[in-house]
PDB file of C-alpha atoms in Angstrom:
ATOM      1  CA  UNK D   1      13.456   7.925   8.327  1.00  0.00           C
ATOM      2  CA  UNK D   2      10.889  10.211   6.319  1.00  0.00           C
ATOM      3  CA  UNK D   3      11.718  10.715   2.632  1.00  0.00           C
ATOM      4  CA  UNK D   4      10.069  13.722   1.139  1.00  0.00           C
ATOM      5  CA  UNK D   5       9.648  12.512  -2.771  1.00  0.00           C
ATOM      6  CA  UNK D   6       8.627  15.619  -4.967  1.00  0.00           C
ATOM      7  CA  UNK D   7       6.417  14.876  -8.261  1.00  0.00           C
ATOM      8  CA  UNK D   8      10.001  15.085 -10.360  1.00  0.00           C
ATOM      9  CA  UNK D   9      11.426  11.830 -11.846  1.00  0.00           C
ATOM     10  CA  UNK D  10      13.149  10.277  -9.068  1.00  0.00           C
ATOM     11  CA  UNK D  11      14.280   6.725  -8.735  1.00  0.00           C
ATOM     12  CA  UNK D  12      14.327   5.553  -5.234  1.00  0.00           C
ATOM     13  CA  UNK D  13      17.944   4.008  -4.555  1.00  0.00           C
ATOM     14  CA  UNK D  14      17.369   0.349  -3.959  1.00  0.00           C
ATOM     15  CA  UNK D  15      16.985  -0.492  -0.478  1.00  0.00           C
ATOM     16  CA  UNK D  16      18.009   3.252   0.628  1.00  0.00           C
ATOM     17  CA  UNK D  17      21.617   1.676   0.822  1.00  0.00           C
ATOM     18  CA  UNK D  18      20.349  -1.513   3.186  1.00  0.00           C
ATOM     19  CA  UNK D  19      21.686  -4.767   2.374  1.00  0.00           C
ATOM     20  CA  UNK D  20      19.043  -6.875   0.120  1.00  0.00           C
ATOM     21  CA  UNK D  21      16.069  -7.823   1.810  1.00  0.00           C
ATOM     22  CA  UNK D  22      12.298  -8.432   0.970  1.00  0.00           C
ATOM     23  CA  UNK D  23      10.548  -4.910   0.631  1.00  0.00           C
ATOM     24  CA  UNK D  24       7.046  -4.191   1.379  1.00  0.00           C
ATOM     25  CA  UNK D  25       5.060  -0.988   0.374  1.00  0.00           C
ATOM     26  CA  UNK D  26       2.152   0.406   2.431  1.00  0.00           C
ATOM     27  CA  UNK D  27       0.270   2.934   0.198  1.00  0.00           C
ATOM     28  CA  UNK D  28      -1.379   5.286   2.013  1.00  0.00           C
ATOM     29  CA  UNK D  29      -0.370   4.136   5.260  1.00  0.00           C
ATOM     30  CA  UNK D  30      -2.052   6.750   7.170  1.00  0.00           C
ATOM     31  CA  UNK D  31      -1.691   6.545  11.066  1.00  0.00           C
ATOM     32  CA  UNK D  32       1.310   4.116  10.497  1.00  0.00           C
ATOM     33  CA  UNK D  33      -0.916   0.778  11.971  1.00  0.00           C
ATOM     34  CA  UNK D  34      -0.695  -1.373   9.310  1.00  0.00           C
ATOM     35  CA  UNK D  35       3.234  -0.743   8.352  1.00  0.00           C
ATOM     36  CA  UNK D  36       4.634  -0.867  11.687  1.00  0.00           C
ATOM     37  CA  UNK D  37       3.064  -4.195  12.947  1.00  0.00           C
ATOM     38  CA  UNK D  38       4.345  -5.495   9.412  1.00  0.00           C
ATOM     39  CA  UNK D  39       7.572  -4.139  10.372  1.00  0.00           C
ATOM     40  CA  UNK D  40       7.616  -5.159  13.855  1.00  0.00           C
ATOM     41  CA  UNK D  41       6.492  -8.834  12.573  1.00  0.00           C
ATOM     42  CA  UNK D  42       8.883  -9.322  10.274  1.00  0.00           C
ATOM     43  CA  UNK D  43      12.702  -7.371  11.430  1.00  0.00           C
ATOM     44  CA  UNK D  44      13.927  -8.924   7.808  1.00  0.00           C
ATOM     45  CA  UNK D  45      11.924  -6.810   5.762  1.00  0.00           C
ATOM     46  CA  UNK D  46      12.394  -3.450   4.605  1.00  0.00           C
ATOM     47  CA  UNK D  47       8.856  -1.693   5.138  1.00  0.00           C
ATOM     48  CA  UNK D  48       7.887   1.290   2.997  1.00  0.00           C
ATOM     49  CA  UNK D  49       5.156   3.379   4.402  1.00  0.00           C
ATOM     50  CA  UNK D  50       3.952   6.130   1.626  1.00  0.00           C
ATOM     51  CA  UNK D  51       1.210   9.045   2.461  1.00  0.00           C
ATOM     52  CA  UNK D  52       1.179  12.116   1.359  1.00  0.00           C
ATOM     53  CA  UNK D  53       0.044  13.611   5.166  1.00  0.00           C
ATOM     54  CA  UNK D  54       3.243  14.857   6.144  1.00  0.00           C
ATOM     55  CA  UNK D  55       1.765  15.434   9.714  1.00  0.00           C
ATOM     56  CA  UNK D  56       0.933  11.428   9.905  1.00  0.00           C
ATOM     57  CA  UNK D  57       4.347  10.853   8.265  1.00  0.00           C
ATOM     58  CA  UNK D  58       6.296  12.266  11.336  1.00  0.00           C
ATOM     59  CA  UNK D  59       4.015  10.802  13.905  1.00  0.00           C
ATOM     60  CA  UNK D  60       4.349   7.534  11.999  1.00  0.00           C
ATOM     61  CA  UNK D  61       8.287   8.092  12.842  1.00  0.00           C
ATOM     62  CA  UNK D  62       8.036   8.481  16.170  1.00  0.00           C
ATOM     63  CA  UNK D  63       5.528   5.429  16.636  1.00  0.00           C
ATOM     64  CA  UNK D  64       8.412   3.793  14.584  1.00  0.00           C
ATOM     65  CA  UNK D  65      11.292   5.259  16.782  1.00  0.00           C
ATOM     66  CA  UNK D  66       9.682   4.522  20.065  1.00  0.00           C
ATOM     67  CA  UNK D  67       9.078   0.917  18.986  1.00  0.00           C
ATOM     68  CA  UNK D  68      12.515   0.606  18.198  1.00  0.00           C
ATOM     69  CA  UNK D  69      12.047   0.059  14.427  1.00  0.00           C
ATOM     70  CA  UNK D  70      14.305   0.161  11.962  1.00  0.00           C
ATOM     71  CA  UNK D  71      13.093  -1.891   9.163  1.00  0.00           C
ATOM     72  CA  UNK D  72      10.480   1.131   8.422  1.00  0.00           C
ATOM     73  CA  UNK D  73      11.350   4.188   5.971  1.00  0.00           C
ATOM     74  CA  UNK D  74       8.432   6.425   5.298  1.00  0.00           C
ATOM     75  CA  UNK D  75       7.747   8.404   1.954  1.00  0.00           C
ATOM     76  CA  UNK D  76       5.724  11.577   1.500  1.00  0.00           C
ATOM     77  CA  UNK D  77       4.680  10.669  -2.017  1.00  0.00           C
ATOM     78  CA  UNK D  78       1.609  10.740  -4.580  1.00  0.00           C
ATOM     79  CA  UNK D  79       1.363   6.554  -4.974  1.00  0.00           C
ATOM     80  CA  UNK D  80       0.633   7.107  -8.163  1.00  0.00           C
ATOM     81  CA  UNK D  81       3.929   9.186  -8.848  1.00  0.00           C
ATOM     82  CA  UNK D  82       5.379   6.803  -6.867  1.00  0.00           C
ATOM     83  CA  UNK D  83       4.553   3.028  -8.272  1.00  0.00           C
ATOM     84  CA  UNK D  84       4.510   5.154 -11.499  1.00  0.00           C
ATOM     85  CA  UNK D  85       8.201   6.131 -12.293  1.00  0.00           C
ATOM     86  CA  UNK D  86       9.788   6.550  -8.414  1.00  0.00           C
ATOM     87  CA  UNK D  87      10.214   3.223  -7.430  1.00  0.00           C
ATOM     88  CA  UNK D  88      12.735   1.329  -9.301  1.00  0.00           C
ATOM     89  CA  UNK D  89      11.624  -1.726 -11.602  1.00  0.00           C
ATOM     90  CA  UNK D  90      11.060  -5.483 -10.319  1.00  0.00           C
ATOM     91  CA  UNK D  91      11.490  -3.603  -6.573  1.00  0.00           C
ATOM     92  CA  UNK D  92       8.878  -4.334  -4.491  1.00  0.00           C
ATOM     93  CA  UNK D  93       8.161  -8.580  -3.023  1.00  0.00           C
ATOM     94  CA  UNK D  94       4.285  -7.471  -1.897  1.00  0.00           C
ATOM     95  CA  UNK D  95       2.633  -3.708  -2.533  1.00  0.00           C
ATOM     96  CA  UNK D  96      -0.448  -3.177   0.108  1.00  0.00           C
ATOM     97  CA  UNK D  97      -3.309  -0.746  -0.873  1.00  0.00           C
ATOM     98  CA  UNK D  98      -5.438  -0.882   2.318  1.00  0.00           C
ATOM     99  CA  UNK D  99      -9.171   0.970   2.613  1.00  0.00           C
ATOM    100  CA  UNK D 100      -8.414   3.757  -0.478  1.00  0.00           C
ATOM    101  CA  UNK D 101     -10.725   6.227  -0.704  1.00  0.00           C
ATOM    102  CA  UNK D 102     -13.286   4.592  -2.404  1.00  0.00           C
ATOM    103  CA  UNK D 103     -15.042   7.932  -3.917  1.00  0.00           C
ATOM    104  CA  UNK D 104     -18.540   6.353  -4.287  1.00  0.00           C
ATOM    105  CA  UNK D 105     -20.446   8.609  -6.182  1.00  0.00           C
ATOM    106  CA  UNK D 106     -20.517   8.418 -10.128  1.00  0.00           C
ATOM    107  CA  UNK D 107     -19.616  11.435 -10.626  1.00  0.00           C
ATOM    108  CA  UNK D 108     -15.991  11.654  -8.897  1.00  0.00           C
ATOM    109  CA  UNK D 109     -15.145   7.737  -9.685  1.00  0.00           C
ATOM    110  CA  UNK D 110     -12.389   9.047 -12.093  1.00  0.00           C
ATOM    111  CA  UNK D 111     -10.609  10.179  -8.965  1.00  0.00           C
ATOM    112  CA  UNK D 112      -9.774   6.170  -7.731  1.00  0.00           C
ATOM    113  CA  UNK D 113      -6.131   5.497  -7.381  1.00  0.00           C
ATOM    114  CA  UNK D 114      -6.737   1.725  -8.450  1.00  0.00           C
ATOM    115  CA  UNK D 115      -7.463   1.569 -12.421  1.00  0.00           C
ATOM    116  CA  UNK D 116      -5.886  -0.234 -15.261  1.00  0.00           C
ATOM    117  CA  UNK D 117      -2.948   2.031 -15.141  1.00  0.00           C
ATOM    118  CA  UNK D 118      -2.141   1.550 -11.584  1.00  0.00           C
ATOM    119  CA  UNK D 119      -2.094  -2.064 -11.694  1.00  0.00           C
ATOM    120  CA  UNK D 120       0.209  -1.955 -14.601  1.00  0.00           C
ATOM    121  CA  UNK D 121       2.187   1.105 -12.543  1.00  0.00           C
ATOM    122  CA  UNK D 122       2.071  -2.010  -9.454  1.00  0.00           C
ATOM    123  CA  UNK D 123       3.256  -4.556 -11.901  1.00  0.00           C
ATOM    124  CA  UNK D 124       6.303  -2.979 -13.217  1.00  0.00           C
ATOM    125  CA  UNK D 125       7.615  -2.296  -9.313  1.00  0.00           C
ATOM    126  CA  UNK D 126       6.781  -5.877  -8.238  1.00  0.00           C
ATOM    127  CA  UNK D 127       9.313  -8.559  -7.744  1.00  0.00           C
ATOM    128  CA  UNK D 128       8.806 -11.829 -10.081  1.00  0.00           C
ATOM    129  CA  UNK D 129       6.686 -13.728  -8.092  1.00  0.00           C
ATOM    130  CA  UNK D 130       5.513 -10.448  -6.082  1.00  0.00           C
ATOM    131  CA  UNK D 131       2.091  -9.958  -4.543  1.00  0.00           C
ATOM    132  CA  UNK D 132       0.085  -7.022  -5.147  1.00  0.00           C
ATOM    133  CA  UNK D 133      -2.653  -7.047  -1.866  1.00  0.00           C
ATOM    134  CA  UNK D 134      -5.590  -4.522  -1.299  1.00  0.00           C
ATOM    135  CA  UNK D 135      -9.154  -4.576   0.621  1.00  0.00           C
ATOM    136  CA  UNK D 136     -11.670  -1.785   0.961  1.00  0.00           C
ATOM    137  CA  UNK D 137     -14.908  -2.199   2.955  1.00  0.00           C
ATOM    138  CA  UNK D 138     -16.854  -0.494   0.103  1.00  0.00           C
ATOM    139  CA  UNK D 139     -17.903  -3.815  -1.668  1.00  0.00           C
ATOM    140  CA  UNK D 140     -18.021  -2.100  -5.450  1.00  0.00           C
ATOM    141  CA  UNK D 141     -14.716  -1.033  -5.270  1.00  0.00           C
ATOM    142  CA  UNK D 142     -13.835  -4.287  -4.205  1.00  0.00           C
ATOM    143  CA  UNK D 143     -15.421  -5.936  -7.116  1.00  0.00           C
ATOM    144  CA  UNK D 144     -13.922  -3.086  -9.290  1.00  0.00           C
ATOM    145  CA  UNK D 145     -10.055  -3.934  -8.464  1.00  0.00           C
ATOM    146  CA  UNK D 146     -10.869  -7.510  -8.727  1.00  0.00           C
ATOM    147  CA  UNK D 147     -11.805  -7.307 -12.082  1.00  0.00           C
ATOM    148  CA  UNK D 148      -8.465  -5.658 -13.197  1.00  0.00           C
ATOM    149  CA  UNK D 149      -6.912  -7.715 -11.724  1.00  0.00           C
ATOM    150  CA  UNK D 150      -8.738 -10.941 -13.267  1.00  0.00           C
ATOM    151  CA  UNK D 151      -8.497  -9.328 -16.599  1.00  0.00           C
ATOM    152  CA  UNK D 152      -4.786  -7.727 -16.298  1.00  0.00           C
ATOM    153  CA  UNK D 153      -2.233 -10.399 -18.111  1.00  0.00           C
ATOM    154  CA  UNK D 154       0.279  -9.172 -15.502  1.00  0.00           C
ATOM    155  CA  UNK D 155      -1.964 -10.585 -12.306  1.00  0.00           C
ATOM    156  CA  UNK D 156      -2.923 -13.764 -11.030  1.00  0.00           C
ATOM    157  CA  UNK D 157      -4.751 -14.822  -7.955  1.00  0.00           C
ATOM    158  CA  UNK D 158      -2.521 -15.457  -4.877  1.00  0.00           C
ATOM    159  CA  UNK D 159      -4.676 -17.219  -2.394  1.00  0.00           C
ATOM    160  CA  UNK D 160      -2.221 -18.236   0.258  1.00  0.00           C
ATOM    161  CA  UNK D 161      -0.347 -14.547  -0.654  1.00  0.00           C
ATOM    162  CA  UNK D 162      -1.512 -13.432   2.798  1.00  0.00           C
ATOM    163  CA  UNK D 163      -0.795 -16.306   4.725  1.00  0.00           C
ATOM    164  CA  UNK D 164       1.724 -14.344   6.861  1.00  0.00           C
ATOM    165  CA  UNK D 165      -0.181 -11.426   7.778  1.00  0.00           C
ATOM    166  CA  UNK D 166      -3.075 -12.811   9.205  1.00  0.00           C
ATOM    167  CA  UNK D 167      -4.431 -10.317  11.675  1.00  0.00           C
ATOM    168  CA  UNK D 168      -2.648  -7.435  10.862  1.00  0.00           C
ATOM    169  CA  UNK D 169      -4.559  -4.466  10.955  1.00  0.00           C
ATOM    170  CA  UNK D 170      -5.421  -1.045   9.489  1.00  0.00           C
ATOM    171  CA  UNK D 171      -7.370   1.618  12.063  1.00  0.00           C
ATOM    172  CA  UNK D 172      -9.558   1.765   9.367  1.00  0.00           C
ATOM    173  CA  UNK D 173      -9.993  -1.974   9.364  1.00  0.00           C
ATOM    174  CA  UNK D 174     -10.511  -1.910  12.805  1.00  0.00           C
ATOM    175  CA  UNK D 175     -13.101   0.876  12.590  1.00  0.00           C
ATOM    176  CA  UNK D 176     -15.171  -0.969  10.404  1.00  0.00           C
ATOM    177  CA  UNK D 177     -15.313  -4.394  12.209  1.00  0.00           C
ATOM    178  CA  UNK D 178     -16.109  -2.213  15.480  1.00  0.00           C
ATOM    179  CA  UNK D 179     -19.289  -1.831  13.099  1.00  0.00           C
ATOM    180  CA  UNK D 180     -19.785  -5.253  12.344  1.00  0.00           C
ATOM    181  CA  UNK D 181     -18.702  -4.526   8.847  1.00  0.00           C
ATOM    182  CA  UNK D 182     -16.861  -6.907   7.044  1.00  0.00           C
ATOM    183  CA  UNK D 183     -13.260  -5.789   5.132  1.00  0.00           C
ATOM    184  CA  UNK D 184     -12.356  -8.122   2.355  1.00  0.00           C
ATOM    185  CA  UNK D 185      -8.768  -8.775   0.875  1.00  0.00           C
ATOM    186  CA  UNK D 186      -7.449  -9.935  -2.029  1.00  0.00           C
ATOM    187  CA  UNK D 187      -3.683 -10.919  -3.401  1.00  0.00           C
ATOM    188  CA  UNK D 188      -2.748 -11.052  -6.822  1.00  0.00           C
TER     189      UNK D 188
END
C-alpha cells in the first residue's frame, strides 16, 4: 500500500495495524529493487520502502502486487522528515540508505542527507540492538558516513549486521558493478 506522508508532524502507527514483526526501512528506494527482494526474502518482515518519486512509488506497488507481496508498504516521504519526527521511537530493527546522492562538488555538499543529525534522526527510530546499513559507490562519501558513525556515541560497528542480505541488490548497485566499480557497505 502507498502512504502519502506530508511534511506535518505525523507519527506513523506502529506496524500500520500488522501484528509485531521486525521492520525494515529502505530510504530512497527508488525502482523498488532493493525493498522487494528484502521483502520477498524474508515474508516475516514488515518492509518500508520511502521515496519521494510518487511515479516510482506506484510502480513499486505494482512490482509488489504482481509478486504477491504483502510484507511491503511504501511511503512518499522526505527521509529526513521521516527518520526525523514520522517514524515512531525505538521502531525500526535495520534502516538501509543505499547509493544517496552523493552531491560531489564542494559547493552543494550541504545538500547530503547523511550528517550528524541524520544519524542521530536514524538512532532515535532504531530498535535496541538495530542496524543502521548504507553503501554509496562514491568512495568520499563513504568515508564521510563512516566517520559519523565511528564518532557518533549512538553507533557501533556491526560486522556480521548484513549477514542475511548477502546479494541483495540495488539497480544502482548493479549499474555500477556492470562498470567494474566496486559498492561498499557498512552496518552500524
Amino acid at each position: 500500500m502507498l502512504h502519502i506522508i506530508t511534511n506535518t508532524y505525523t507519527v506513523l502507527q506502529p506496524l500500520f495495524g500488522r501484528p509485531p514483526m521486525p521492520t525494515e526501512l529502505d530510504m530512497g528506494c527508488g525502482k523498488g529493487r532493493f525493498a522487494l527482494d528484502l521483502a520477498e526474502r524474508f515474508p516475516d518482515r514488515l518492509i518500508l520502502g520511502a521515496d519521494v518519486m510518487l511515479g516510482r512509488l506506484r510502480k513499486v506497488a505494482k512490482k509488489a502486487d504482481r509478486r504477491g507481496l504483502e510484507n511491503v508498504e511504501l511511503l512518499r516521504a522526505n527521509n529526513l522528515e521521516l527518520v526525523g519526527y514520522q517514524i515512531p521511537d525505538r521502531s525500526i530493527s535495520r534502516a538501509h540508505l543505499l547509493c544517496p546522492d552523493p552531491w560531489p562538488k564542494d559547493k552543494h555538499r550541504n545538500k547530503r542527507l547523511a550528517t550528524t543529525d541524520f544519524f542521530s534522526r536514524i538512532a532515535r527510530i532504531l530498535t535496541p540492538g538495530g542496524v543502521f546499513h548504507f553503501a554509496t559507490d562514491h568512495v568520499p562519501y563513504f568515508e564521510a558516513m563512516q566517520r559519523i558513525a565511528e564518532m557518533h556515541p549512538a553507533f557501533e560497528r556491526a560486522d556480521d549486521g548484513l549477514d542475511d542480505i548477502a546479494g541483495i541488490k540495488t539497480d544502482f548497485e548493479l549499474q555500477w558493478e556492470a562498470q567494474g566499480k566496486r559498492v561498499p557497505h557498512a552496518a552500524y
